[in-house]
PDB file of C-alpha atoms in Angstrom:
ATOM      1  CA  MET A  22      -7.337  13.656 -28.453  1.00  0.00           C
ATOM      2  CA  GLY A  23      -3.858  15.136 -28.087  1.00  0.00           C
ATOM      3  CA  GLU A  24      -3.891  14.904 -24.298  1.00  0.00           C
ATOM      4  CA  TRP A  25      -5.060  11.273 -24.465  1.00  0.00           C
ATOM      5  CA  GLY A  26      -2.171  10.434 -26.822  1.00  0.00           C
ATOM      6  CA  PHE A  27       0.326  12.048 -24.457  1.00  0.00           C
ATOM      7  CA  LEU A  28      -1.056  10.088 -21.507  1.00  0.00           C
ATOM      8  CA  GLY A  29      -1.022   6.871 -23.532  1.00  0.00           C
ATOM      9  CA  GLY A  30       2.640   7.423 -24.420  1.00  0.00           C
ATOM     10  CA  LEU A  31       3.512   7.780 -20.743  1.00  0.00           C
ATOM     11  CA  PHE A  32       1.693   4.557 -19.911  1.00  0.00           C
ATOM     12  CA  ASP A  33       3.534   2.834 -22.752  1.00  0.00           C
ATOM     13  CA  SER A  34       6.818   3.832 -21.085  1.00  0.00           C
ATOM     14  CA  LEU A  35       5.506   2.625 -17.730  1.00  0.00           C
ATOM     15  CA  GLN A  36       4.885  -0.928 -18.953  1.00  0.00           C
ATOM     16  CA  ALA A  37       8.658  -1.518 -19.220  1.00  0.00           C
ATOM     17  CA  HIS A  38       8.944  -1.127 -15.425  1.00  0.00           C
ATOM     18  CA  SER A  39       5.867  -3.149 -14.473  1.00  0.00           C
ATOM     19  CA  PRO A  40       5.346  -6.886 -13.840  1.00  0.00           C
ATOM     20  CA  MET A  41       2.810  -8.971 -15.729  1.00  0.00           C
ATOM     21  CA  LEU A  42      -0.115  -7.973 -13.500  1.00  0.00           C
ATOM     22  CA  GLY A  43       0.882  -4.326 -13.810  1.00  0.00           C
ATOM     23  CA  ARG A  44       0.834  -4.608 -17.600  1.00  0.00           C
ATOM     24  CA  PHE A  45      -2.633  -6.123 -17.427  1.00  0.00           C
ATOM     25  CA  TRP A  46      -3.802  -3.071 -15.455  1.00  0.00           C
ATOM     26  CA  LEU A  47      -2.161  -0.831 -18.061  1.00  0.00           C
ATOM     27  CA  LEU A  48      -4.077  -2.685 -20.788  1.00  0.00           C
ATOM     28  CA  ILE A  49      -7.335  -1.986 -18.958  1.00  0.00           C
ATOM     29  CA  MET A  50      -6.341   1.643 -18.493  1.00  0.00           C
ATOM     30  CA  LEU A  51      -5.354   2.262 -22.105  1.00  0.00           C
ATOM     31  CA  VAL A  52      -7.996   0.277 -24.006  1.00  0.00           C
ATOM     32  CA  PHE A  53     -11.086   0.131 -21.798  1.00  0.00           C
ATOM     33  CA  ARG A  54     -10.761   3.571 -20.249  1.00  0.00           C
ATOM     34  CA  ILE A  55      -8.699   6.079 -22.219  1.00  0.00           C
ATOM     35  CA  LEU A  56      -9.578   4.754 -25.678  1.00  0.00           C
ATOM     36  CA  ILE A  57     -13.279   4.217 -24.950  1.00  0.00           C
ATOM     37  CA  LEU A  58     -13.645   7.482 -23.064  1.00  0.00           C
ATOM     38  CA  GLY A  59     -11.832   9.457 -25.751  1.00  0.00           C
ATOM     39  CA  THR A  60     -13.842   8.061 -28.663  1.00  0.00           C
ATOM     40  CA  VAL A  61     -17.272   6.803 -27.618  1.00  0.00           C
ATOM     41  CA  ALA A  62     -18.034   8.704 -24.420  1.00  0.00           C
ATOM     42  CA  SER A  63     -17.067  12.107 -25.779  1.00  0.00           C
ATOM     43  CA  ASP A  64     -19.801  11.879 -28.440  1.00  0.00           C
ATOM     44  CA  LEU A  65     -22.277  10.343 -26.017  1.00  0.00           C
ATOM     45  CA  PHE A  66     -22.067  13.011 -23.311  1.00  0.00           C
ATOM     46  CA  GLU A  67     -21.184  16.142 -25.277  1.00  0.00           C
ATOM     47  CA  ASP A  68     -24.816  17.276 -25.617  1.00  0.00           C
ATOM     48  CA  GLU A  69     -26.218  15.970 -22.338  1.00  0.00           C
ATOM     49  CA  GLN A  70     -27.058  19.419 -20.928  1.00  0.00           C
ATOM     50  CA  GLU A  71     -28.418  20.773 -24.209  1.00  0.00           C
ATOM     51  CA  GLU A  72     -30.705  17.776 -24.694  1.00  0.00           C
ATOM     52  CA  PHE A  73     -31.871  17.803 -21.068  1.00  0.00           C
ATOM     53  CA  ALA A  74     -35.437  19.142 -21.253  1.00  0.00           C
ATOM     54  CA  CYS A  75     -38.120  19.954 -18.691  1.00  0.00           C
ATOM     55  CA  ASN A  76     -41.848  20.563 -19.283  1.00  0.00           C
ATOM     56  CA  THR A  77     -41.721  24.172 -18.135  1.00  0.00           C
ATOM     57  CA  LEU A  78     -40.475  27.475 -19.484  1.00  0.00           C
ATOM     58  CA  GLN A  79     -39.647  28.929 -16.073  1.00  0.00           C
ATOM     59  CA  PRO A  80     -36.156  30.519 -16.295  1.00  0.00           C
ATOM     60  CA  GLY A  81     -33.563  28.683 -14.250  1.00  0.00           C
ATOM     61  CA  CYS A  82     -35.705  25.607 -13.607  1.00  0.00           C
ATOM     62  CA  LYS A  83     -33.946  23.495 -16.221  1.00  0.00           C
ATOM     63  CA  GLN A  84     -30.504  24.338 -14.819  1.00  0.00           C
ATOM     64  CA  VAL A  85     -31.317  23.482 -11.199  1.00  0.00           C
ATOM     65  CA  CYS A  86     -33.052  20.253 -12.233  1.00  0.00           C
ATOM     66  CA  TYR A  87     -30.047  19.213 -14.300  1.00  0.00           C
ATOM     67  CA  ASP A  88     -27.818  19.913 -11.304  1.00  0.00           C
ATOM     68  CA  MET A  89     -30.074  17.705  -9.172  1.00  0.00           C
ATOM     69  CA  ALA A  90     -30.057  14.871 -11.701  1.00  0.00           C
ATOM     70  CA  PHE A  91     -26.306  15.012 -12.367  1.00  0.00           C
ATOM     71  CA  PRO A  92     -24.326  16.721  -9.559  1.00  0.00           C
ATOM     72  CA  ILE A  93     -21.169  16.041 -11.584  1.00  0.00           C
ATOM     73  CA  SER A  94     -21.091  15.298 -15.275  1.00  0.00           C
ATOM     74  CA  GLN A  95     -20.346  11.607 -15.764  1.00  0.00           C
ATOM     75  CA  TYR A  96     -17.821  12.346 -18.478  1.00  0.00           C
ATOM     76  CA  ARG A  97     -15.915  14.851 -16.307  1.00  0.00           C
ATOM     77  CA  PHE A  98     -16.101  12.460 -13.354  1.00  0.00           C
ATOM     78  CA  TRP A  99     -14.408   9.707 -15.364  1.00  0.00           C
ATOM     79  CA  VAL A 100     -11.795  12.086 -16.780  1.00  0.00           C
ATOM     80  CA  PHE A 101     -10.934  13.176 -13.240  1.00  0.00           C
ATOM     81  CA  HIS A 102     -10.847   9.493 -12.285  1.00  0.00           C
ATOM     82  CA  ILE A 103      -8.278   8.699 -14.970  1.00  0.00           C
ATOM     83  CA  VAL A 104      -6.102  11.680 -14.039  1.00  0.00           C
ATOM     84  CA  LEU A 105      -6.111  10.809 -10.335  1.00  0.00           C
ATOM     85  CA  ILE A 106      -5.495   7.103 -10.967  1.00  0.00           C
ATOM     86  CA  ALA A 107      -2.629   7.896 -13.335  1.00  0.00           C
ATOM     87  CA  THR A 108      -0.851  10.291 -10.939  1.00  0.00           C
ATOM     88  CA  PRO A 109       0.768   7.644  -8.637  1.00  0.00           C
ATOM     89  CA  SER A 110       1.824   5.596 -11.665  1.00  0.00           C
ATOM     90  CA  LEU A 111       3.396   8.627 -13.352  1.00  0.00           C
ATOM     91  CA  LEU A 112       5.274   9.467 -10.143  1.00  0.00           C
ATOM     92  CA  PHE A 113       6.541   5.888 -10.082  1.00  0.00           C
ATOM     93  CA  LEU A 114       7.568   6.246 -13.733  1.00  0.00           C
ATOM     94  CA  MET A 115       9.623   9.329 -12.869  1.00  0.00           C
ATOM     95  CA  TYR A 116      11.298   7.437 -10.021  1.00  0.00           C
ATOM     96  CA  ALA A 117      11.941   4.421 -12.280  1.00  0.00           C
ATOM     97  CA  MET A 118      13.560   6.582 -14.957  1.00  0.00           C
ATOM     98  CA  HIS A 119      15.728   8.247 -12.296  1.00  0.00           C
ATOM     99  CA  HIS A 120      16.610   4.795 -10.947  1.00  0.00           C
ATOM    100  CA  ASP A 121      17.642   3.571 -14.408  1.00  0.00           C
ATOM    101  CA  ASN A 122      19.771   6.651 -15.092  1.00  0.00           C
ATOM    102  CA  LYS A 123      21.452   6.268 -11.729  1.00  0.00           C
ATOM    103  CA  ARG A 124      22.289   2.641 -12.501  1.00  0.00           C
ATOM    104  CA  LYS A 125      23.710   3.541 -15.894  1.00  0.00           C
ATOM    105  CA  ASN A 126      25.911   6.247 -14.389  1.00  0.00           C
ATOM    106  CA  THR A 127      27.249   3.935 -11.696  1.00  0.00           C
ATOM    107  CA  SER A 128      27.636   0.832 -13.875  1.00  0.00           C
ATOM    108  CA  LYS A 129      31.215   1.725 -14.734  1.00  0.00           C
ATOM    109  CA  VAL A 130      32.070   2.223 -11.059  1.00  0.00           C
ATOM    110  CA  HIS A 131      32.525  -0.745  -8.756  1.00  0.00           C
ATOM    111  CA  GLN A 132      29.410  -1.181  -6.647  1.00  0.00           C
ATOM    112  CA  SER A 133      28.825  -3.772  -3.929  1.00  0.00           C
ATOM    113  CA  ASP A 134      26.003  -6.297  -3.988  1.00  0.00           C
ATOM    114  CA  SER A 135      24.583  -4.893  -0.752  1.00  0.00           C
ATOM    115  CA  SER A 136      24.153  -1.484  -2.385  1.00  0.00           C
ATOM    116  CA  ASP A 137      22.364  -3.059  -5.370  1.00  0.00           C
ATOM    117  CA  SER A 138      20.038  -5.035  -3.111  1.00  0.00           C
ATOM    118  CA  ARG A 139      19.274  -1.909  -1.092  1.00  0.00           C
ATOM    119  CA  GLU A 140      18.406   0.022  -4.260  1.00  0.00           C
ATOM    120  CA  ASP A 141      16.167  -2.833  -5.445  1.00  0.00           C
ATOM    121  CA  LEU A 142      14.441  -2.889  -2.060  1.00  0.00           C
ATOM    122  CA  HIS A 143      13.729   0.858  -2.263  1.00  0.00           C
ATOM    123  CA  PHE A 144      12.456   0.422  -5.838  1.00  0.00           C
ATOM    124  CA  ARG A 145      10.120  -2.417  -4.858  1.00  0.00           C
ATOM    125  CA  ARG A 146       8.902  -0.508  -1.809  1.00  0.00           C
ATOM    126  CA  PHE A 147       8.019   2.528  -3.931  1.00  0.00           C
ATOM    127  CA  TYR A 148       6.180   0.276  -6.375  1.00  0.00           C
ATOM    128  CA  VAL A 149       4.122  -1.299  -3.565  1.00  0.00           C
ATOM    129  CA  VAL A 150       3.181   2.165  -2.253  1.00  0.00           C
ATOM    130  CA  ASN A 151       2.171   3.192  -5.788  1.00  0.00           C
ATOM    131  CA  VAL A 152      -0.135   0.182  -6.161  1.00  0.00           C
ATOM    132  CA  ALA A 153      -1.628   0.758  -2.691  1.00  0.00           C
ATOM    133  CA  PHE A 154      -2.552   4.361  -3.545  1.00  0.00           C
ATOM    134  CA  ARG A 155      -4.000   3.145  -6.845  1.00  0.00           C
ATOM    135  CA  ILE A 156      -6.243   0.661  -5.032  1.00  0.00           C
ATOM    136  CA  LEU A 157      -7.501   3.363  -2.670  1.00  0.00           C
ATOM    137  CA  ALA A 158      -8.327   5.609  -5.618  1.00  0.00           C
ATOM    138  CA  GLU A 159     -10.059   2.786  -7.514  1.00  0.00           C
ATOM    139  CA  VAL A 160     -12.244   1.831  -4.559  1.00  0.00           C
ATOM    140  CA  GLY A 161     -13.001   5.466  -3.745  1.00  0.00           C
ATOM    141  CA  PHE A 162     -14.164   6.244  -7.273  1.00  0.00           C
ATOM    142  CA  LEU A 163     -16.245   3.064  -7.441  1.00  0.00           C
ATOM    143  CA  VAL A 164     -18.055   4.076  -4.261  1.00  0.00           C
ATOM    144  CA  GLY A 165     -18.424   7.633  -5.568  1.00  0.00           C
ATOM    145  CA  GLN A 166     -19.888   6.471  -8.885  1.00  0.00           C
ATOM    146  CA  TRP A 167     -22.372   4.218  -7.110  1.00  0.00           C
ATOM    147  CA  TYR A 168     -23.384   7.021  -4.732  1.00  0.00           C
ATOM    148  CA  LEU A 169     -23.781   9.697  -7.428  1.00  0.00           C
ATOM    149  CA  TYR A 170     -25.310   7.752 -10.327  1.00  0.00           C
ATOM    150  CA  GLY A 171     -26.234   4.252  -9.174  1.00  0.00           C
ATOM    151  CA  PHE A 172     -26.485   1.691 -11.968  1.00  0.00           C
ATOM    152  CA  LYS A 173     -29.175   3.242 -14.130  1.00  0.00           C
ATOM    153  CA  VAL A 174     -29.732   6.572 -15.856  1.00  0.00           C
ATOM    154  CA  GLU A 175     -33.409   7.379 -15.477  1.00  0.00           C
ATOM    155  CA  ALA A 176     -35.259   8.614 -18.531  1.00  0.00           C
ATOM    156  CA  GLN A 177     -37.471  10.909 -16.424  1.00  0.00           C
ATOM    157  CA  PHE A 178     -36.625  12.995 -13.336  1.00  0.00           C
ATOM    158  CA  PRO A 179     -39.299  14.692 -11.224  1.00  0.00           C
ATOM    159  CA  CYS A 180     -37.985  18.019  -9.928  1.00  0.00           C
ATOM    160  CA  ASN A 181     -39.497  20.516  -7.485  1.00  0.00           C
ATOM    161  CA  ARG A 182     -36.536  22.775  -6.778  1.00  0.00           C
ATOM    162  CA  PHE A 183     -36.780  26.529  -6.734  1.00  0.00           C
ATOM    163  CA  PRO A 184     -37.440  28.394  -9.069  1.00  0.00           C
ATOM    164  CA  CYS A 185     -39.633  25.659 -10.557  1.00  0.00           C
ATOM    165  CA  PRO A 186     -43.279  26.701  -9.954  1.00  0.00           C
ATOM    166  CA  TYR A 187     -44.380  23.107  -9.294  1.00  0.00           C
ATOM    167  CA  THR A 188     -43.070  19.547  -9.600  1.00  0.00           C
ATOM    168  CA  VAL A 189     -41.909  19.309 -13.187  1.00  0.00           C
ATOM    169  CA  ASP A 190     -40.775  16.325 -15.234  1.00  0.00           C
ATOM    170  CA  CYS A 191     -37.352  16.462 -16.865  1.00  0.00           C
ATOM    171  CA  PHE A 192     -36.037  14.099 -19.528  1.00  0.00           C
ATOM    172  CA  THR A 193     -32.496  13.007 -20.407  1.00  0.00           C
ATOM    173  CA  SER A 194     -31.132  12.106 -23.816  1.00  0.00           C
ATOM    174  CA  ARG A 195     -30.232   8.492 -24.681  1.00  0.00           C
ATOM    175  CA  PRO A 196     -30.794   7.041 -21.173  1.00  0.00           C
ATOM    176  CA  ALA A 197     -30.451   3.380 -22.239  1.00  0.00           C
ATOM    177  CA  GLU A 198     -27.109   3.982 -23.950  1.00  0.00           C
ATOM    178  CA  LYS A 199     -25.817   5.907 -20.951  1.00  0.00           C
ATOM    179  CA  THR A 200     -26.970   3.136 -18.610  1.00  0.00           C
ATOM    180  CA  VAL A 201     -24.980   0.549 -20.580  1.00  0.00           C
ATOM    181  CA  PHE A 202     -21.908   2.743 -20.529  1.00  0.00           C
ATOM    182  CA  LEU A 203     -22.343   3.416 -16.792  1.00  0.00           C
ATOM    183  CA  CYS A 204     -22.475  -0.306 -15.976  1.00  0.00           C
ATOM    184  CA  PHE A 205     -19.586  -1.036 -18.348  1.00  0.00           C
ATOM    185  CA  TYR A 206     -17.359   1.545 -16.701  1.00  0.00           C
ATOM    186  CA  PHE A 207     -18.253   0.214 -13.228  1.00  0.00           C
ATOM    187  CA  VAL A 208     -17.361  -3.367 -14.233  1.00  0.00           C
ATOM    188  CA  VAL A 209     -14.059  -2.151 -15.683  1.00  0.00           C
ATOM    189  CA  GLY A 210     -13.351  -0.391 -12.376  1.00  0.00           C
ATOM    190  CA  VAL A 211     -14.045  -3.578 -10.404  1.00  0.00           C
ATOM    191  CA  ILE A 212     -11.720  -5.613 -12.655  1.00  0.00           C
ATOM    192  CA  ALA A 213      -9.012  -2.955 -12.349  1.00  0.00           C
ATOM    193  CA  ALA A 214      -9.345  -2.928  -8.544  1.00  0.00           C
ATOM    194  CA  ILE A 215      -9.082  -6.739  -8.351  1.00  0.00           C
ATOM    195  CA  SER A 216      -6.065  -6.691 -10.656  1.00  0.00           C
ATOM    196  CA  SER A 217      -4.402  -4.038  -8.501  1.00  0.00           C
ATOM    197  CA  CYS A 218      -5.061  -6.068  -5.329  1.00  0.00           C
ATOM    198  CA  ALA A 219      -3.445  -9.130  -6.920  1.00  0.00           C
ATOM    199  CA  GLU A 220      -0.528  -6.973  -8.051  1.00  0.00           C
ATOM    200  CA  LEU A 221      -0.106  -5.573  -4.533  1.00  0.00           C
ATOM    201  CA  LEU A 222      -0.126  -9.079  -3.075  1.00  0.00           C
ATOM    202  CA  TYR A 223       2.458 -10.259  -5.602  1.00  0.00           C
ATOM    203  CA  GLY A 224       4.719  -7.255  -5.039  1.00  0.00           C
ATOM    204  CA  SER A 225       4.490  -7.354  -1.253  1.00  0.00           C
ATOM    205  CA  MET A 226       5.285 -11.086  -1.146  1.00  0.00           C
ATOM    206  CA  LYS A 227       8.820 -10.435  -2.419  1.00  0.00           C
ATOM    207  CA  TRP A 228       9.266  -7.578   0.016  1.00  0.00           C
ATOM    208  CA  ILE A 229       7.935  -9.709   2.897  1.00  0.00           C
ATOM    209  CA  THR A 230      10.328 -12.520   1.898  1.00  0.00           C
ATOM    210  CA  VAL A 231      13.327 -10.229   2.366  1.00  0.00           C
ATOM    211  CA  LYS A 232      11.967  -8.889   5.633  1.00  0.00           C
ATOM    212  CA  THR A 233      11.209 -12.421   6.868  1.00  0.00           C
ATOM    213  CA  PHE A 234      14.789 -13.494   6.190  1.00  0.00           C
ATOM    214  CA  LEU A 235      16.161 -10.528   8.148  1.00  0.00           C
ATOM    215  CA  LEU A 236      13.748 -11.106  11.030  1.00  0.00           C
ATOM    216  CA  SER A 237      14.595 -14.819  11.184  1.00  0.00           C
ATOM    217  CA  LEU A 238      18.297 -13.979  11.262  1.00  0.00           C
ATOM    218  CA  LEU A 239      17.738 -11.497  14.084  1.00  0.00           C
ATOM    219  CA  SER A 240      15.588 -14.016  15.961  1.00  0.00           C
ATOM    220  CA  ALA A 241      18.312 -16.664  15.693  1.00  0.00           C
ATOM    221  CA  CYS A 242      20.914 -14.255  17.096  1.00  0.00           C
ATOM    222  CA  VAL A 243      18.661 -13.266  20.001  1.00  0.00           C
ATOM    223  CA  SER A 244      17.847 -16.911  20.722  1.00  0.00           C
ATOM    224  CA  TYR A 245      21.540 -17.817  20.797  1.00  0.00           C
ATOM    225  CA  LEU A 246      22.355 -14.974  23.195  1.00  0.00           C
ATOM    226  CA  PHE A 247      19.415 -15.867  25.424  1.00  0.00           C
ATOM    227  CA  LYS A 248      20.398 -19.543  25.621  1.00  0.00           C
ATOM    228  CA  SER A 249      23.982 -18.608  26.418  1.00  0.00           C
ATOM    229  CA  ALA A 250      22.860 -16.234  29.152  1.00  0.00           C
ATOM    230  CA  LEU A 251      20.443 -18.836  30.527  1.00  0.00           C
ATOM    231  CA  SER A 252      23.146 -21.506  30.785  1.00  0.00           C
ATOM    232  CA  ASN A 253      25.380 -19.155  32.782  1.00  0.00           C
ATOM    233  CA  TRP A 254      22.453 -18.022  34.905  1.00  0.00           C
ATOM    234  CA  LYS A 255      21.751 -21.642  35.898  1.00  0.00           C
ATOM    235  CA  SER A 256      25.236 -21.924  37.368  1.00  0.00           C
ATOM    236  CA  VAL A 257      24.618 -18.783  39.398  1.00  0.00           C
ATOM    237  CA  CYS A 258      21.271 -20.105  40.618  1.00  0.00           C
ATOM    238  CA  PHE A 259      22.993 -23.362  41.646  1.00  0.00           C
ATOM    239  CA  CYS A 260      25.406 -21.415  43.841  1.00  0.00           C
ATOM    240  CA  LEU A 261      22.614 -19.339  45.360  1.00  0.00           C
ATOM    241  CA  SER A 262      20.370 -22.342  46.024  1.00  0.00           C
ATOM    242  CA  LYS A 263      22.936 -24.210  48.134  1.00  0.00           C
ATOM    243  CA  PRO A 264      21.991 -24.385  51.821  1.00  0.00           C
ATOM    244  CA  PRO A 265      23.794 -21.840  54.009  1.00  0.00           C
ATOM    245  CA  PRO A 266      26.746 -23.253  55.987  1.00  0.00           C
ATOM    246  CA  SER A 267      27.297 -22.984  59.693  1.00  0.00           C
ATOM    247  CA  SER A 268      28.009 -19.605  61.174  1.00  0.00           C
ATOM    248  CA  ASP A 269      31.649 -20.422  61.877  1.00  0.00           C
ATOM    249  CA  SER A 270      32.451 -21.276  58.282  1.00  0.00           C
ATOM    250  CA  VAL A 271      33.562 -18.837  55.705  1.00  0.00           C
ATOM    251  CA  PHE A 272      30.870 -18.529  52.964  1.00  0.00           C
ATOM    252  CA  PHE A 273      31.130 -16.373  49.922  1.00  0.00           C
ATOM    253  CA  SER A 274      27.737 -15.977  48.179  1.00  0.00           C
ATOM    254  CA  VAL A 275      27.353 -14.727  44.644  1.00  0.00           C
ATOM    255  CA  PRO A 276      26.558 -11.000  44.861  1.00  0.00           C
ATOM    256  CA  LEU A 277      23.935  -9.246  42.769  1.00  0.00           C
ATOM    257  CA  HIS A 278      26.386  -7.446  40.481  1.00  0.00           C
ATOM    258  CA  THR A 279      27.967 -10.809  39.542  1.00  0.00           C
ATOM    259  CA  SER A 280      24.550 -12.235  38.621  1.00  0.00           C
ATOM    260  CA  LEU A 281      23.688  -9.214  36.498  1.00  0.00           C
ATOM    261  CA  CYS A 282      27.105  -9.372  34.883  1.00  0.00           C
ATOM    262  CA  LEU A 283      26.501 -12.983  33.873  1.00  0.00           C
ATOM    263  CA  LEU A 284      23.000 -12.272  32.603  1.00  0.00           C
ATOM    264  CA  LEU A 285      23.887  -9.252  30.482  1.00  0.00           C
ATOM    265  CA  ASN A 286      27.390 -10.297  29.374  1.00  0.00           C
ATOM    266  CA  PRO A 287      27.490 -14.112  29.390  1.00  0.00           C
ATOM    267  CA  GLY A 288      30.558 -14.296  27.190  1.00  0.00           C
ATOM    268  CA  ARG A 289      32.663 -11.773  29.059  1.00  0.00           C
ATOM    269  CA  PRO A 290      35.762 -13.493  30.574  1.00  0.00           C
ATOM    270  CA  ARG A 291      35.708 -11.333  33.704  1.00  0.00           C
ATOM    271  CA  CYS A 292      32.108 -12.301  34.521  1.00  0.00           C
ATOM    272  CA  ARG A 293      32.762 -15.985  33.825  1.00  0.00           C
ATOM    273  CA  SER A 294      35.880 -16.126  36.015  1.00  0.00           C
ATOM    274  CA  LEU A 295      34.140 -14.145  38.770  1.00  0.00           C
ATOM    275  CA  SER A 296      31.219 -16.562  38.896  1.00  0.00           C
ATOM    276  CA  GLN A 297      33.490 -19.617  38.895  1.00  0.00           C
ATOM    277  CA  ARG A 298      35.557 -18.168  41.749  1.00  0.00           C
ATOM    278  CA  LYS A 299      32.465 -17.481  43.832  1.00  0.00           C
ATOM    279  CA  CYS A 300      31.070 -20.952  43.170  1.00  0.00           C
ATOM    280  CA  ARG A 301      34.371 -22.608  44.130  1.00  0.00           C
ATOM    281  CA  SER A 302      34.468 -20.556  47.332  1.00  0.00           C
ATOM    282  CA  SER A 303      30.943 -21.645  48.207  1.00  0.00           C
ATOM    283  CA  VAL A 304      31.653 -25.322  47.567  1.00  0.00           C
ATOM    284  CA  PHE A 305      34.880 -25.146  49.556  1.00  0.00           C
ATOM    285  CA  SER A 306      33.119 -23.566  52.527  1.00  0.00           C
ATOM    286  CA  ASP A 307      30.477 -26.330  52.481  1.00  0.00           C
ATOM    287  CA  SER A 308      33.093 -29.026  52.500  1.00  0.00           C
ATOM    288  CA  LEU A 309      34.591 -27.503  55.625  1.00  0.00           C
TER     289      LEU A 309
END
């Protein structure tokens, strides 16, 4: 139980850096997984291979039939599940502790608000990535548990693998109790996955809000520049759309480089004065 206590202490430190939904997932992890698996499941599955019996004395038949019935021990599968699920959260805990130490060291030094907001954005982004990896692991292990064990531990397994001389019947110990525990652990996994999805949605909403503000600001700037360029382009089109004067009159049309200058640099004084001069020349030639 020493390793479970160490892992529980790390999760206890993690709850200080998690929102409410993250703490709910930690509650599921500590109580319904680590505590149950470390107390109840260890006694339930410790003798599963010793109590697995087949109605034959052929050497090696019992071992291959047990491997067919349980490709991976359920207890070891769930321990590996907890370790893999906890890895992204522990990496986030290391980053959070580094983030806190960095803030404490720079608290005495003047720091701008933009730097603080950038650090918070990086912190939130890392947290969202952590929850996303957790969801992938939760769903992957749920599918793996369903594929390997289903929802029921059979009391009897027919086996015809070599070196069994014929189809033998093998029997597991405490199948009803293991079935209840199998379904319980699957339901806990579903609840944990739903909680993680809600946590990801909650965490990404804040991140999307910041990104939406920046995108709206950029869109407003682009819209302003486009409208300004369009208004200047209309004046150029007005000059170009005037009917050509007689051949004996002097006509100055707006050249291509002037039009491009107005379109790309609508606020540039040289482009504006150049277009006005060309337009005045065109109007003057028409009046003649």
